Amino acid sequence: QVDDAEVMVFSVPSYACQRRTTPDDNNSLLTDALSLLAENAELCDQEGRGVAFRRAAAVLKALPKPVTCMTQLRGLPCLGGHSLRVIKEILDNGASSEVESMKHCERYKARKVLTGVFGVGAKTADRWIREGIHTLHQLRDSGHSLNRTQKAGVEHYDDLNQPVSKAEADAVEEIVAKAVVSVLPGAQITLTGGFRRGKLTGHDVDFLITHPEEGREEGLMSKVVSWLESHGFLLYQKTTRNSYLESKDGPARIASNMDRFERCFSIFKLAKEVKRETKQPEIQRETGLQNTVEGPCSVGDHTHIQVDDSILQTDHTSQSQIHADEQRSCEDGGLKPAGHKPWRAVRVDLVVSPFSQFAFALLGWTGSKLFERDLRRWAGQEKAMSLNSHALYDNTQKRYLKATSEEEIFAHLGLEFIPPSERNA
Ligand code: GTP
Ligand code: MN
Ligand code: MN
């Protein structure tokens, strides 16, 4: 028994953007349980409950030491009655009965499997579950016609549900960097999302693309996508056009969560790291590309294509190869073991931003989602400002506040600067 007087009582500020949260977690037993409850609420389309559990998990994640007793949590923000009950049960018994029974609940398992398909959200999953569809096999046998995104999601289900490693993210970055400088010299790419925050794995890889000369970035996305497509790197892509400039919404609407950058959701065909044989030509060693990135179909007869000063190995048959793969997979519903294919599918998000909005875009696309949510809430509730991935508007001064760095945005908001690696709320 620990005496109350000796217990370390934690204290954290209530907005996630006021806290430093590294990727490490001293309370993963508790935060995993609360995150599962959050996930379940989100799967049930109960966003408010989901956010409440996410906030509770984030507070525990920010603590410098493991929680050992409830006394330590006195006065902490964002811990509601439900979360506290779950925490207490885990501290007492090592597990939460609610979480354990949820994990074994058929409906939860079905929701997880179905929303695990890229392009399937909570509503679609629930519609299918009501029809008795709980598994991918049942989905295939149901005869439902899937849209293009969902077809890709089913086809690459296993790959897309396997976490992306940092090494894979680096390999994707080299490919995207090559694509970007090839179609527009001087354009810049920045890794955003979880990997910019120092996470070791992710569900996708996120990039922000810009050019230091305002306006040069126009039309960039379609060129990048064409380059990637012609080099056989894309299994799927969906590009949505920027509508920010065309919109007449004005300041009243900028608090909206929807962002209007040109954006591409894609699935990359990434060569698996293969042990290189020693007979690699000299020239390939200097390019820095071959060791991590091989052409999408590096096995079989491949050609070398000269791009700038580097060599990308690519296979002219890769596109037809992809179509052949697609057809085979359509027949078996994408549910067959993939076998020994030399590549794997990886989700990649690309966003293009004009240079003048770059700092806001960078801040907005680095995350975490809860950190972003609280930045905007802080801006609105504490500073009477509206923040989104494009701009910061001061509702008192009735003007936009310019910024060319994340540091300036934090300063405008009256917040201490939190570096990306400490935004893992
Ligand atoms: P993992 O990918 O799961 O490792 O985590 P992540 O933090 O990288 O998440 P994700 O790739 O989903 O999102 C990265 C960042 O982009 C987060 O901060 C999101 O808030 C942000 N984001 C994602 N989609 C949108 C969107 O449609 N609009 C805006 N403005 N931001 C978005
Ligand atoms: Mn991500
Ligand atoms: Mn993403």
mmCIF file of N, CA, C and O in Angstrom, residues 45-124:
data_model
loop_
_atom_site.group_PDB
_atom_site.id
_atom_site.type_symbol
_atom_site.label_atom_id
_atom_site.label_comp_id
_atom_site.label_asym_id
_atom_site.label_seq_id
_atom_site.Cartn_x
_atom_site.Cartn_y
_atom_site.Cartn_z
ATOM 1 N N ASP A 45 -20.137 5.432 -35.257
ATOM 2 C CA ASP A 45 -20.545 6.762 -35.680
ATOM 3 C C ASP A 45 -20.918 7.671 -34.500
ATOM 4 O O ASP A 45 -21.755 8.544 -34.622
ATOM 5 N N GLN A 46 -20.273 7.414 -33.348
ATOM 6 C CA GLN A 46 -20.493 8.272 -32.181
ATOM 7 C C GLN A 46 -19.241 9.116 -31.976
ATOM 8 O O GLN A 46 -18.400 8.815 -31.131
ATOM 9 N N GLU A 47 -19.124 10.171 -32.767
ATOM 10 C CA GLU A 47 -17.880 10.944 -32.790
ATOM 11 C C GLU A 47 -17.576 11.594 -31.446
ATOM 12 O O GLU A 47 -16.441 11.595 -30.991
ATOM 13 N N GLY A 48 -18.599 12.127 -30.794
ATOM 14 C CA GLY A 48 -18.400 12.809 -29.516
ATOM 15 C C GLY A 48 -17.792 11.890 -28.463
ATOM 16 O O GLY A 48 -16.819 12.255 -27.798
ATOM 17 N N ARG A 49 -18.348 10.680 -28.343
ATOM 18 C CA ARG A 49 -17.800 9.722 -27.379
ATOM 19 C C ARG A 49 -16.383 9.337 -27.782
ATOM 20 O O ARG A 49 -15.512 9.171 -26.936
ATOM 21 N N GLY A 50 -16.171 9.184 -29.079
ATOM 22 C CA GLY A 50 -14.839 8.836 -29.572
ATOM 23 C C GLY A 50 -13.812 9.874 -29.149
ATOM 24 O O GLY A 50 -12.752 9.529 -28.619
ATOM 25 N N VAL A 51 -14.140 11.145 -29.348
ATOM 26 C CA VAL A 51 -13.206 12.214 -28.979
ATOM 27 C C VAL A 51 -12.950 12.212 -27.475
ATOM 28 O O VAL A 51 -11.817 12.393 -27.023
ATOM 29 N N ALA A 52 -14.006 11.966 -26.678
ATOM 30 C CA ALA A 52 -13.844 11.959 -25.213
ATOM 31 C C ALA A 52 -12.828 10.884 -24.795
ATOM 32 O O ALA A 52 -11.934 11.140 -23.989
ATOM 33 N N PHE A 53 -12.941 9.671 -25.368
ATOM 34 C CA PHE A 53 -11.976 8.614 -25.037
ATOM 35 C C PHE A 53 -10.586 8.952 -25.576
ATOM 36 O O PHE A 53 -9.576 8.660 -24.943
ATOM 37 N N ARG A 54 -10.519 9.572 -26.763
ATOM 38 C CA ARG A 54 -9.208 9.966 -27.319
ATOM 39 C C ARG A 54 -8.529 10.976 -26.403
ATOM 40 O O ARG A 54 -7.324 10.910 -26.169
ATOM 41 N N ARG A 55 -9.312 11.938 -25.903
ATOM 42 C CA ARG A 55 -8.750 12.943 -24.992
ATOM 43 C C ARG A 55 -8.217 12.308 -23.717
ATOM 44 O O ARG A 55 -7.140 12.645 -23.243
ATOM 45 N N ALA A 56 -8.995 11.373 -23.163
ATOM 46 C CA ALA A 56 -8.576 10.699 -21.935
ATOM 47 C C ALA A 56 -7.267 9.936 -22.191
ATOM 48 O O ALA A 56 -6.311 10.030 -21.411
ATOM 49 N N ALA A 57 -7.212 9.200 -23.308
ATOM 50 C CA ALA A 57 -5.997 8.454 -23.642
ATOM 51 C C ALA A 57 -4.812 9.407 -23.802
ATOM 52 O O ALA A 57 -3.706 9.132 -23.325
ATOM 53 N N ALA A 58 -5.055 10.553 -24.441
ATOM 54 C CA ALA A 58 -3.964 11.502 -24.712
ATOM 55 C C ALA A 58 -3.405 12.092 -23.416
ATOM 56 O O ALA A 58 -2.204 12.331 -23.301
ATOM 57 N N VAL A 59 -4.269 12.325 -22.437
ATOM 58 C CA VAL A 59 -3.797 12.849 -21.149
ATOM 59 C C VAL A 59 -2.868 11.833 -20.487
ATOM 60 O O VAL A 59 -1.785 12.180 -20.005
ATOM 61 N N LEU A 60 -3.258 10.561 -20.502
ATOM 62 C CA LEU A 60 -2.413 9.532 -19.888
ATOM 63 C C LEU A 60 -1.107 9.361 -20.668
ATOM 64 O O LEU A 60 -0.057 9.079 -20.108
ATOM 65 N N LYS A 61 -1.188 9.537 -21.979
ATOM 66 C CA LYS A 61 -0.003 9.383 -22.819
ATOM 67 C C LYS A 61 1.027 10.473 -22.523
ATOM 68 O O LYS A 61 2.226 10.290 -22.744
ATOM 69 N N ALA A 62 0.561 11.613 -22.023
ATOM 70 C CA ALA A 62 1.460 12.742 -21.743
ATOM 71 C C ALA A 62 2.138 12.618 -20.384
ATOM 72 O O ALA A 62 2.991 13.434 -20.044
ATOM 73 N N LEU A 63 1.781 11.605 -19.587
ATOM 74 C CA LEU A 63 2.350 11.487 -18.241
ATOM 75 C C LEU A 63 3.778 10.950 -18.296
ATOM 76 O O LEU A 63 4.083 10.065 -19.087
ATOM 77 N N PRO A 64 4.657 11.475 -17.427
ATOM 78 C CA PRO A 64 6.074 11.091 -17.467
ATOM 79 C C PRO A 64 6.365 9.714 -16.877
ATOM 80 O O PRO A 64 7.458 9.178 -17.066
ATOM 81 N N LYS A 65 5.379 9.139 -16.170
ATOM 82 C CA LYS A 65 5.606 7.841 -15.518
ATOM 83 C C LYS A 65 4.338 6.995 -15.592
ATOM 84 O O LYS A 65 3.247 7.529 -15.798
ATOM 85 N N PRO A 66 4.480 5.681 -15.403
ATOM 86 C CA PRO A 66 3.277 4.845 -15.362
ATOM 87 C C PRO A 66 2.391 5.223 -14.169
ATOM 88 O O PRO A 66 2.903 5.519 -13.095
ATOM 89 N N VAL A 67 1.082 5.193 -14.402
ATOM 90 C CA VAL A 67 0.122 5.432 -13.324
ATOM 91 C C VAL A 67 0.060 4.173 -12.472
ATOM 92 O O VAL A 67 -0.006 3.062 -12.998
ATOM 93 N N THR A 68 0.109 4.334 -11.132
ATOM 94 C CA THR A 68 0.014 3.153 -10.268
ATOM 95 C C THR A 68 -1.240 3.169 -9.411
ATOM 96 O O THR A 68 -1.692 2.122 -8.969
ATOM 97 N N CYS A 69 -1.786 4.337 -9.149
ATOM 98 C CA CYS A 69 -3.027 4.378 -8.370
ATOM 99 C C CYS A 69 -3.871 5.581 -8.753
ATOM 100 O O CYS A 69 -3.359 6.557 -9.301
ATOM 101 N N MET A 70 -5.148 5.492 -8.476
ATOM 102 C CA MET A 70 -6.104 6.513 -8.898
ATOM 103 C C MET A 70 -5.806 7.885 -8.299
ATOM 104 O O MET A 70 -6.095 8.911 -8.917
ATOM 105 N N THR A 71 -5.218 7.906 -7.123
ATOM 106 C CA THR A 71 -4.926 9.178 -6.449
ATOM 107 C C THR A 71 -4.080 10.100 -7.322
ATOM 108 O O THR A 71 -4.229 11.320 -7.293
ATOM 109 N N GLN A 72 -3.203 9.481 -8.101
ATOM 110 C CA GLN A 72 -2.301 10.267 -8.937
ATOM 111 C C GLN A 72 -3.040 11.061 -10.009
ATOM 112 O O GLN A 72 -2.486 11.967 -10.599
ATOM 113 N N LEU A 73 -4.267 10.652 -10.283
ATOM 114 C CA LEU A 73 -4.998 11.252 -11.397
ATOM 115 C C LEU A 73 -5.876 12.416 -10.963
ATOM 116 O O LEU A 73 -6.502 13.070 -11.796
ATOM 117 N N ARG A 74 -5.911 12.681 -9.643
ATOM 118 C CA ARG A 74 -6.736 13.780 -9.132
ATOM 119 C C ARG A 74 -6.408 15.076 -9.837
ATOM 120 O O ARG A 74 -5.247 15.457 -9.943
ATOM 121 N N GLY A 75 -7.439 15.739 -10.322
ATOM 122 C CA GLY A 75 -7.229 17.059 -10.921
ATOM 123 C C GLY A 75 -6.790 17.026 -12.378
ATOM 124 O O GLY A 75 -6.633 18.070 -12.993
ATOM 125 N N LEU A 76 -6.571 15.815 -12.948
ATOM 126 C CA LEU A 76 -6.199 15.778 -14.369
ATOM 127 C C LEU A 76 -7.413 16.116 -15.233
ATOM 128 O O LEU A 76 -8.528 15.703 -14.921
ATOM 129 N N PRO A 77 -7.198 16.849 -16.335
ATOM 130 C CA PRO A 77 -8.318 17.203 -17.212
ATOM 131 C C PRO A 77 -8.759 16.020 -18.086
ATOM 132 O O PRO A 77 -8.010 15.036 -18.217
ATOM 133 N N CYS A 78 -9.921 16.118 -18.684
ATOM 134 C CA CYS A 78 -10.397 15.210 -19.736
ATOM 135 C C CYS A 78 -10.657 13.769 -19.305
ATOM 136 O O CYS A 78 -10.849 12.894 -20.145
ATOM 137 N N LEU A 79 -10.602 13.486 -17.997
ATOM 138 C CA LEU A 79 -10.898 12.123 -17.557
ATOM 139 C C LEU A 79 -12.320 12.077 -17.018
ATOM 140 O O LEU A 79 -12.582 12.456 -15.880
ATOM 141 N N GLY A 80 -13.225 11.596 -17.834
ATOM 142 C CA GLY A 80 -14.632 11.502 -17.426
ATOM 143 C C GLY A 80 -14.879 10.262 -16.583
ATOM 144 O O GLY A 80 -13.987 9.413 -16.426
ATOM 145 N N GLY A 81 -16.104 10.140 -16.080
ATOM 146 C CA GLY A 81 -16.459 9.018 -15.218
ATOM 147 C C GLY A 81 -16.229 7.669 -15.882
ATOM 148 O O GLY A 81 -15.670 6.749 -15.275
ATOM 149 N N HIS A 82 -16.600 7.570 -17.148
ATOM 150 C CA HIS A 82 -16.460 6.301 -17.859
ATOM 151 C C HIS A 82 -14.974 5.912 -17.983
ATOM 152 O O HIS A 82 -14.583 4.796 -17.668
ATOM 153 N N SER A 83 -14.158 6.877 -18.414
ATOM 154 C CA SER A 83 -12.725 6.607 -18.565
ATOM 155 C C SER A 83 -12.107 6.234 -17.218
ATOM 156 O O SER A 83 -11.304 5.297 -17.131
ATOM 157 N N LEU A 84 -12.476 6.951 -16.156
ATOM 158 C CA LEU A 84 -11.915 6.668 -14.830
ATOM 159 C C LEU A 84 -12.283 5.256 -14.365
ATOM 160 O O LEU A 84 -11.451 4.551 -13.781
ATOM 161 N N ARG A 85 -13.522 4.822 -14.663
ATOM 162 C CA ARG A 85 -13.925 3.450 -14.298
ATOM 163 C C ARG A 85 -13.054 2.418 -15.007
ATOM 164 O O ARG A 85 -12.617 1.439 -14.402
ATOM 165 N N VAL A 86 -12.823 2.673 -16.284
ATOM 166 C CA VAL A 86 -11.998 1.740 -17.067
ATOM 167 C C VAL A 86 -10.570 1.703 -16.508
ATOM 168 O O VAL A 86 -9.980 0.631 -16.319
ATOM 169 N N ILE A 87 -10.016 2.878 -16.215
ATOM 170 C CA ILE A 87 -8.653 2.957 -15.685
ATOM 171 C C ILE A 87 -8.562 2.205 -14.356
ATOM 172 O O ILE A 87 -7.647 1.404 -14.140
ATOM 173 N N LYS A 88 -9.531 2.447 -13.484
ATOM 174 C CA LYS A 88 -9.511 1.819 -12.157
ATOM 175 C C LYS A 88 -9.542 0.301 -12.293
ATOM 176 O O LYS A 88 -8.776 -0.411 -11.643
ATOM 177 N N GLU A 89 -10.410 -0.184 -13.170
ATOM 178 C CA GLU A 89 -10.517 -1.633 -13.334
ATOM 179 C C GLU A 89 -9.203 -2.232 -13.838
ATOM 180 O O GLU A 89 -8.786 -3.303 -13.389
ATOM 181 N N ILE A 90 -8.541 -1.530 -14.747
ATOM 182 C CA ILE A 90 -7.271 -2.054 -15.263
ATOM 183 C C ILE A 90 -6.195 -2.015 -14.175
ATOM 184 O O ILE A 90 -5.416 -2.960 -14.024
ATOM 185 N N LEU A 91 -6.164 -0.931 -13.400
ATOM 186 C CA LEU A 91 -5.182 -0.856 -12.308
ATOM 187 C C LEU A 91 -5.437 -1.955 -11.282
ATOM 188 O O LEU A 91 -4.503 -2.556 -10.748
ATOM 189 N N ASP A 92 -6.714 -2.257 -11.018
ATOM 190 C CA ASP A 92 -7.059 -3.272 -10.022
ATOM 191 C C ASP A 92 -6.862 -4.695 -10.542
ATOM 192 O O ASP A 92 -6.332 -5.550 -9.847
ATOM 193 N N ASN A 93 -7.336 -4.945 -11.787
ATOM 194 C CA ASN A 93 -7.402 -6.330 -12.283
ATOM 195 C C ASN A 93 -6.510 -6.619 -13.481
ATOM 196 O O ASN A 93 -6.503 -7.735 -13.975
ATOM 197 N N GLY A 94 -5.859 -5.634 -14.013
ATOM 198 C CA GLY A 94 -4.992 -5.847 -15.168
ATOM 199 C C GLY A 94 -5.707 -5.777 -16.503
ATOM 200 O O GLY A 94 -5.071 -5.810 -17.553
ATOM 201 N N ALA A 95 -7.040 -5.705 -16.494
ATOM 202 C CA ALA A 95 -7.795 -5.607 -17.754
ATOM 203 C C ALA A 95 -9.170 -4.996 -17.485
ATOM 204 O O ALA A 95 -9.651 -5.003 -16.354
ATOM 205 N N SER A 96 -9.775 -4.467 -18.553
ATOM 206 C CA SER A 96 -11.121 -3.909 -18.436
ATOM 207 C C SER A 96 -12.115 -4.889 -19.029
ATOM 208 O O SER A 96 -11.950 -5.339 -20.163
ATOM 209 N N SER A 97 -13.140 -5.252 -18.253
ATOM 210 C CA SER A 97 -14.124 -6.228 -18.743
ATOM 211 C C SER A 97 -14.851 -5.675 -19.969
ATOM 212 O O SER A 97 -15.146 -6.411 -20.910
ATOM 213 N N GLU A 98 -15.112 -4.373 -19.960
ATOM 214 C CA GLU A 98 -15.810 -3.776 -21.109
ATOM 215 C C GLU A 98 -14.977 -3.918 -22.379
ATOM 216 O O GLU A 98 -15.479 -4.310 -23.437
ATOM 217 N N VAL A 99 -13.685 -3.616 -22.274
ATOM 218 C CA VAL A 99 -12.807 -3.696 -23.441
ATOM 219 C C VAL A 99 -12.652 -5.149 -23.891
ATOM 220 O O VAL A 99 -12.703 -5.452 -25.081
ATOM 221 N N GLU A 100 -12.486 -6.052 -22.927
ATOM 222 C CA GLU A 100 -12.312 -7.459 -23.282
ATOM 223 C C GLU A 100 -13.544 -8.009 -23.998
ATOM 224 O O GLU A 100 -13.425 -8.698 -25.009
ATOM 225 N N SER A 101 -14.737 -7.684 -23.480
ATOM 226 C CA SER A 101 -15.932 -8.223 -24.141
ATOM 227 C C SER A 101 -16.149 -7.560 -25.498
ATOM 228 O O SER A 101 -16.629 -8.190 -26.437
ATOM 229 N N MET A 102 -15.729 -6.291 -25.594
ATOM 230 C CA MET A 102 -15.836 -5.613 -26.890
ATOM 231 C C MET A 102 -14.972 -6.309 -27.941
ATOM 232 O O MET A 102 -15.397 -6.524 -29.073
ATOM 233 N N LYS A 103 -13.746 -6.657 -27.531
ATOM 234 C CA LYS A 103 -12.818 -7.304 -28.461
ATOM 235 C C LYS A 103 -13.400 -8.590 -29.031
ATOM 236 O O LYS A 103 -13.060 -8.998 -30.137
ATOM 237 N N HIS A 104 -14.224 -9.260 -28.247
ATOM 238 C CA HIS A 104 -14.788 -10.535 -28.706
ATOM 239 C C HIS A 104 -16.171 -10.391 -29.312
ATOM 240 O O HIS A 104 -16.766 -11.376 -29.721
ATOM 241 N N CYS A 105 -16.662 -9.170 -29.353
ATOM 242 C CA CYS A 105 -17.995 -8.923 -29.902
ATOM 243 C C CYS A 105 -17.973 -9.078 -31.429
ATOM 244 O O CYS A 105 -17.120 -8.507 -32.118
ATOM 245 N N GLU A 106 -18.918 -9.908 -31.945
ATOM 246 C CA GLU A 106 -18.970 -10.181 -33.389
ATOM 247 C C GLU A 106 -19.103 -8.903 -34.211
ATOM 248 O O GLU A 106 -18.463 -8.725 -35.245
ATOM 249 N N ARG A 107 -19.980 -8.028 -33.726
ATOM 250 C CA ARG A 107 -20.254 -6.799 -34.445
ATOM 251 C C ARG A 107 -19.006 -5.926 -34.544
ATOM 252 O O ARG A 107 -18.696 -5.368 -35.599
ATOM 253 N N TYR A 108 -18.264 -5.850 -33.418
ATOM 254 C CA TYR A 108 -17.034 -5.061 -33.403
ATOM 255 C C TYR A 108 -16.017 -5.661 -34.380
ATOM 256 O O TYR A 108 -15.410 -4.951 -35.178
ATOM 257 N N LYS A 109 -15.876 -6.981 -34.325
ATOM 258 C CA LYS A 109 -14.899 -7.632 -35.204
ATOM 259 C C LYS A 109 -15.260 -7.411 -36.676
ATOM 260 O O LYS A 109 -14.396 -7.151 -37.506
ATOM 261 N N ALA A 110 -16.574 -7.512 -36.960
ATOM 262 C CA ALA A 110 -17.025 -7.308 -38.341
ATOM 263 C C ALA A 110 -16.758 -5.863 -38.785
ATOM 264 O O ALA A 110 -16.271 -5.630 -39.895
ATOM 265 N N ARG A 111 -17.074 -4.906 -37.908
ATOM 266 C CA ARG A 111 -16.831 -3.498 -38.235
ATOM 267 C C ARG A 111 -15.361 -3.252 -38.518
ATOM 268 O O ARG A 111 -14.991 -2.503 -39.404
ATOM 269 N N LYS A 112 -14.513 -3.911 -37.733
ATOM 270 C CA LYS A 112 -13.080 -3.700 -37.878
ATOM 271 C C LYS A 112 -12.569 -4.290 -39.203
ATOM 272 O O LYS A 112 -11.797 -3.656 -39.911
ATOM 273 N N VAL A 113 -13.030 -5.483 -39.507
ATOM 274 C CA VAL A 113 -12.627 -6.108 -40.766
ATOM 275 C C VAL A 113 -13.085 -5.256 -41.951
ATOM 276 O O VAL A 113 -12.302 -4.952 -42.850
ATOM 277 N N LEU A 114 -14.359 -4.854 -41.931
ATOM 278 C CA LEU A 114 -14.917 -4.153 -43.096
ATOM 279 C C LEU A 114 -14.371 -2.742 -43.237
ATOM 280 O O LEU A 114 -14.058 -2.300 -44.343
ATOM 281 N N THR A 115 -14.214 -2.006 -42.113
ATOM 282 C CA THR A 115 -13.642 -0.653 -42.235
ATOM 283 C C THR A 115 -12.131 -0.734 -42.464
ATOM 284 O O THR A 115 -11.509 0.273 -42.777
ATOM 285 N N GLY A 116 -11.576 -1.931 -42.317
ATOM 286 C CA GLY A 116 -10.166 -2.131 -42.659
ATOM 287 C C GLY A 116 -9.936 -2.109 -44.164
ATOM 288 O O GLY A 116 -8.812 -2.056 -44.633
ATOM 289 N N VAL A 117 -11.033 -2.143 -44.916
ATOM 290 C CA VAL A 117 -10.945 -2.017 -46.376
ATOM 291 C C VAL A 117 -10.839 -0.534 -46.714
ATOM 292 O O VAL A 117 -11.710 0.252 -46.334
ATOM 293 N N PHE A 118 -9.776 -0.136 -47.387
ATOM 294 C CA PHE A 118 -9.583 1.239 -47.847
ATOM 295 C C PHE A 118 -10.825 1.645 -48.649
ATOM 296 O O PHE A 118 -11.244 0.913 -49.553
ATOM 297 N N GLY A 119 -11.439 2.765 -48.281
ATOM 298 C CA GLY A 119 -12.625 3.221 -49.002
ATOM 299 C C GLY A 119 -13.947 2.814 -48.358
ATOM 300 O O GLY A 119 -15.007 3.126 -48.887
ATOM 301 N N VAL A 120 -13.873 2.097 -47.236
ATOM 302 C CA VAL A 120 -15.097 1.702 -46.531
ATOM 303 C C VAL A 120 -15.153 2.400 -45.177
ATOM 304 O O VAL A 120 -14.252 2.241 -44.349
ATOM 305 N N GLY A 121 -16.196 3.191 -44.960
ATOM 306 C CA GLY A 121 -16.357 3.906 -43.698
ATOM 307 C C GLY A 121 -17.363 3.211 -42.799
ATOM 308 O O GLY A 121 -17.903 2.149 -43.137
ATOM 309 N N ALA A 122 -17.615 3.819 -41.645
ATOM 310 C CA ALA A 122 -18.495 3.226 -40.638
ATOM 311 C C ALA A 122 -19.906 2.970 -41.189
ATOM 312 O O ALA A 122 -20.500 1.932 -40.916
ATOM 313 N N LYS A 123 -20.426 3.897 -41.982
ATOM 314 C CA LYS A 123 -21.806 3.769 -42.465
ATOM 315 C C LYS A 123 -21.949 2.594 -43.429
ATOM 316 O O LYS A 123 -22.879 1.792 -43.310
ATOM 317 N N THR A 124 -21.023 2.495 -44.378
ATOM 318 C CA THR A 124 -21.070 1.393 -45.337
ATOM 319 C C THR A 124 -20.917 0.059 -44.614
ATOM 320 O O THR A 124 -21.664 -0.893 -44.882
#
